[in-house]
PDB file of C-alpha atoms in Angstrom:
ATOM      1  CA  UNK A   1     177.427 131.413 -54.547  1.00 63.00           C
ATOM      2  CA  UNK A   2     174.494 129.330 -53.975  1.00 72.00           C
ATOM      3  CA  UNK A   3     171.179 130.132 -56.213  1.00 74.00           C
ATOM      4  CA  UNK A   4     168.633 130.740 -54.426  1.00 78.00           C
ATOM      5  CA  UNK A   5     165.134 128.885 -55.227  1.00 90.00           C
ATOM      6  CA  UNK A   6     163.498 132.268 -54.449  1.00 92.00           C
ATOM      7  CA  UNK A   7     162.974 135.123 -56.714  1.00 91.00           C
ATOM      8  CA  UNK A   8     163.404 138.593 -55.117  1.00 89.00           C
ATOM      9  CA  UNK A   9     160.000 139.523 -55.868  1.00 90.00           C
ATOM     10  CA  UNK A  10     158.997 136.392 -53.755  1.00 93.00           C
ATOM     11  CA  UNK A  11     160.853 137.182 -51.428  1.00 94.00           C
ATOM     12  CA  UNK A  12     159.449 140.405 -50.968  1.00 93.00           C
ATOM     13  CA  UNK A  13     156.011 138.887 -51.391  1.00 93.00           C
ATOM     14  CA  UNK A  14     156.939 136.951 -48.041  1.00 95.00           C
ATOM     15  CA  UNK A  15     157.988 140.120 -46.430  1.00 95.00           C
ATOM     16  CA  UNK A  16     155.211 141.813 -47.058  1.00 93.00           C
ATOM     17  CA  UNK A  17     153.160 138.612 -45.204  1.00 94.00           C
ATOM     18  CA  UNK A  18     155.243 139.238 -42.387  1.00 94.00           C
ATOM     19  CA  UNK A  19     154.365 142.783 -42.423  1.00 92.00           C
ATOM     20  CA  UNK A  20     150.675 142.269 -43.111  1.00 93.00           C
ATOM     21  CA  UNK A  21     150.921 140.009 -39.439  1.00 93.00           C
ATOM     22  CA  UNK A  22     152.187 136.712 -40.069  1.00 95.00           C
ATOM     23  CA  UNK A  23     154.367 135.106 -37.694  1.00 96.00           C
ATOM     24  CA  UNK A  24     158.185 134.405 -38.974  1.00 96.00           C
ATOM     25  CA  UNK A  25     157.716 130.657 -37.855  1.00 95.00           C
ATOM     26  CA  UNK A  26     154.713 129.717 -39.521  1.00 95.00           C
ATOM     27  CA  UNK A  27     156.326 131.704 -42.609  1.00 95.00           C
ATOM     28  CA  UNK A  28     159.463 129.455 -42.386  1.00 95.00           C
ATOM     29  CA  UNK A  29     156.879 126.413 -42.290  1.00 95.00           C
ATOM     30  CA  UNK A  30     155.190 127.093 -44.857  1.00 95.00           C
ATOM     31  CA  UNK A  31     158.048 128.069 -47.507  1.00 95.00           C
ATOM     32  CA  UNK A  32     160.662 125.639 -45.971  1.00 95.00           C
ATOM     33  CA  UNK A  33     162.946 128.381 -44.731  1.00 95.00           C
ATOM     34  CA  UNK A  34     164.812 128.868 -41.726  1.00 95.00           C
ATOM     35  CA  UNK A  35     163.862 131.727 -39.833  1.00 95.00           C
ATOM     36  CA  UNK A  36     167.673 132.794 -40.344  1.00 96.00           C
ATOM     37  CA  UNK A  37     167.027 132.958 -43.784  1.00 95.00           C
ATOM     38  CA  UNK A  38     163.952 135.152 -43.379  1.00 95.00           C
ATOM     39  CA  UNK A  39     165.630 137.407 -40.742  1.00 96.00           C
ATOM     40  CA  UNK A  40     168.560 137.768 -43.352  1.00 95.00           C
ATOM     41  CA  UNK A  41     166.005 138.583 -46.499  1.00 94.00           C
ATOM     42  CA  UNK A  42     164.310 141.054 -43.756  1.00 94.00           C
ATOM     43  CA  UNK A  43     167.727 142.934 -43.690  1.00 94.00           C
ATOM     44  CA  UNK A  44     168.421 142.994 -47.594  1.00 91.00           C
ATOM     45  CA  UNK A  45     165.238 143.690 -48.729  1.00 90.00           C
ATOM     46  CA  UNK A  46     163.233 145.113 -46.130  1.00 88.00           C
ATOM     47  CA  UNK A  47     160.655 147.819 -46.640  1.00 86.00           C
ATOM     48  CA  UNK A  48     161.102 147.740 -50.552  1.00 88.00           C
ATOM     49  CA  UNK A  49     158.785 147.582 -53.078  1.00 89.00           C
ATOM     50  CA  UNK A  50     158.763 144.747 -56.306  1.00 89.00           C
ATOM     51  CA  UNK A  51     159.012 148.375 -58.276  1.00 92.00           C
ATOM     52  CA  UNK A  52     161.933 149.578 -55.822  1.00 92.00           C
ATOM     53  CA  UNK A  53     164.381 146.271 -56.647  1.00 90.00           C
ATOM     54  CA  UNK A  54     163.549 146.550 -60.080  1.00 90.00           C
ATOM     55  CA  UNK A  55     164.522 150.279 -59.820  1.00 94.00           C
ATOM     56  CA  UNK A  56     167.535 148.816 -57.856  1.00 91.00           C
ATOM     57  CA  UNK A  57     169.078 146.094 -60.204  1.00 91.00           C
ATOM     58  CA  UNK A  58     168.852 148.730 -63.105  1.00 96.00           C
ATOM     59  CA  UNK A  59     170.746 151.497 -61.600  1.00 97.00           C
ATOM     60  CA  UNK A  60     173.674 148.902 -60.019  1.00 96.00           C
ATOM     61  CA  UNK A  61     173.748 147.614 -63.780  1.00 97.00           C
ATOM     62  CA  UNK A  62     174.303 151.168 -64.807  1.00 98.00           C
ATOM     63  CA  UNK A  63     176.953 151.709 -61.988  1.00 98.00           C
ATOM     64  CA  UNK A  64     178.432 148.684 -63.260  1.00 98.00           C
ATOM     65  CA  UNK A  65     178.473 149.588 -66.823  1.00 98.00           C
ATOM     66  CA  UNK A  66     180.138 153.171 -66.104  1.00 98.00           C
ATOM     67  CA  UNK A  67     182.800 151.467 -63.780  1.00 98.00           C
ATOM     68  CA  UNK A  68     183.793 149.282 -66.529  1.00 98.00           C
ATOM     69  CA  UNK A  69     183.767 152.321 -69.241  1.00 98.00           C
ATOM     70  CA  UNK A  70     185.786 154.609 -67.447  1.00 98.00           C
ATOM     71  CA  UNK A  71     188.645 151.710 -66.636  1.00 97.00           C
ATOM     72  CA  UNK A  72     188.604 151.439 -70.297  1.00 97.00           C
ATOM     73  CA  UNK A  73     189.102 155.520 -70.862  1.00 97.00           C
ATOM     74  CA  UNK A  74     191.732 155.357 -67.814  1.00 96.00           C
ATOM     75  CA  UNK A  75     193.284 152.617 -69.869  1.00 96.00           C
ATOM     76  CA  UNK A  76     194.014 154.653 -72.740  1.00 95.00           C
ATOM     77  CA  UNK A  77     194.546 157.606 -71.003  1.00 95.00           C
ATOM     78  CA  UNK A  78     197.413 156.252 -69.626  1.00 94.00           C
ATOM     79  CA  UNK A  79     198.808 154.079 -72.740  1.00 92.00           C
ATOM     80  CA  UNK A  80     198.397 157.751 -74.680  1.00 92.00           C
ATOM     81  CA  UNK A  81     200.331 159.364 -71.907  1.00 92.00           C
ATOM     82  CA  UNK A  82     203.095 157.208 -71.840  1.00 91.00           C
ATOM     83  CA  UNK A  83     203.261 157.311 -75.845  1.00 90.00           C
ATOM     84  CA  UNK A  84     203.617 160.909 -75.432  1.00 89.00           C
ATOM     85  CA  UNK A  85     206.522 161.179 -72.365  1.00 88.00           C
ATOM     86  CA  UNK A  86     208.491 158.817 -74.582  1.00 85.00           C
ATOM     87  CA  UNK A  87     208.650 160.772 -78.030  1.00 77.00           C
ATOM     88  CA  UNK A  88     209.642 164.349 -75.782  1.00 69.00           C
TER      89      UNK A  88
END
């Protein structure tokens, strides 16, 4: 996936232009972005906050860090029961 040159928190800074009564074209001009591109940041991060994402990225990291725990548990819950239907 392509990196964007953008940091979330300037692309929120953008939104916020737009919101504050900037039109998307002269937007687009002046950061070198298609209005596409601002239509699509519009739709993933519209109406948040710099405080919101940030809010955001640490609860999917969380998310991400339970998913991965309990595969690990299920993992050797599993192994253990196997262990266990072979011995009876």
């Amino acid at each position: 996936m392509k990196k964007s040159r953008f940091t979330e928190s300037q692309i929120i800074s953008i939104l916020s232009q737009h919101e504050q009564g900037r039109k998307v074209a002269d937007l687009a001009r002046e950061h070198a972005i298609s209005p596409a591109t601002f239509y699509n940041w519009k739709a993933k991060y519209g109406g948040m906050s710099v405080s919101e994402l940030t809010r955001l990225k640490e609860l999917e990291a969380e998310n991400q860090r339970l998913k991965r725990m309990y595969a690990d548990l299920s993992l050797v819950h599993h192994a253990l029961k196997d262990v266990m239907e072979k011995k009876l």
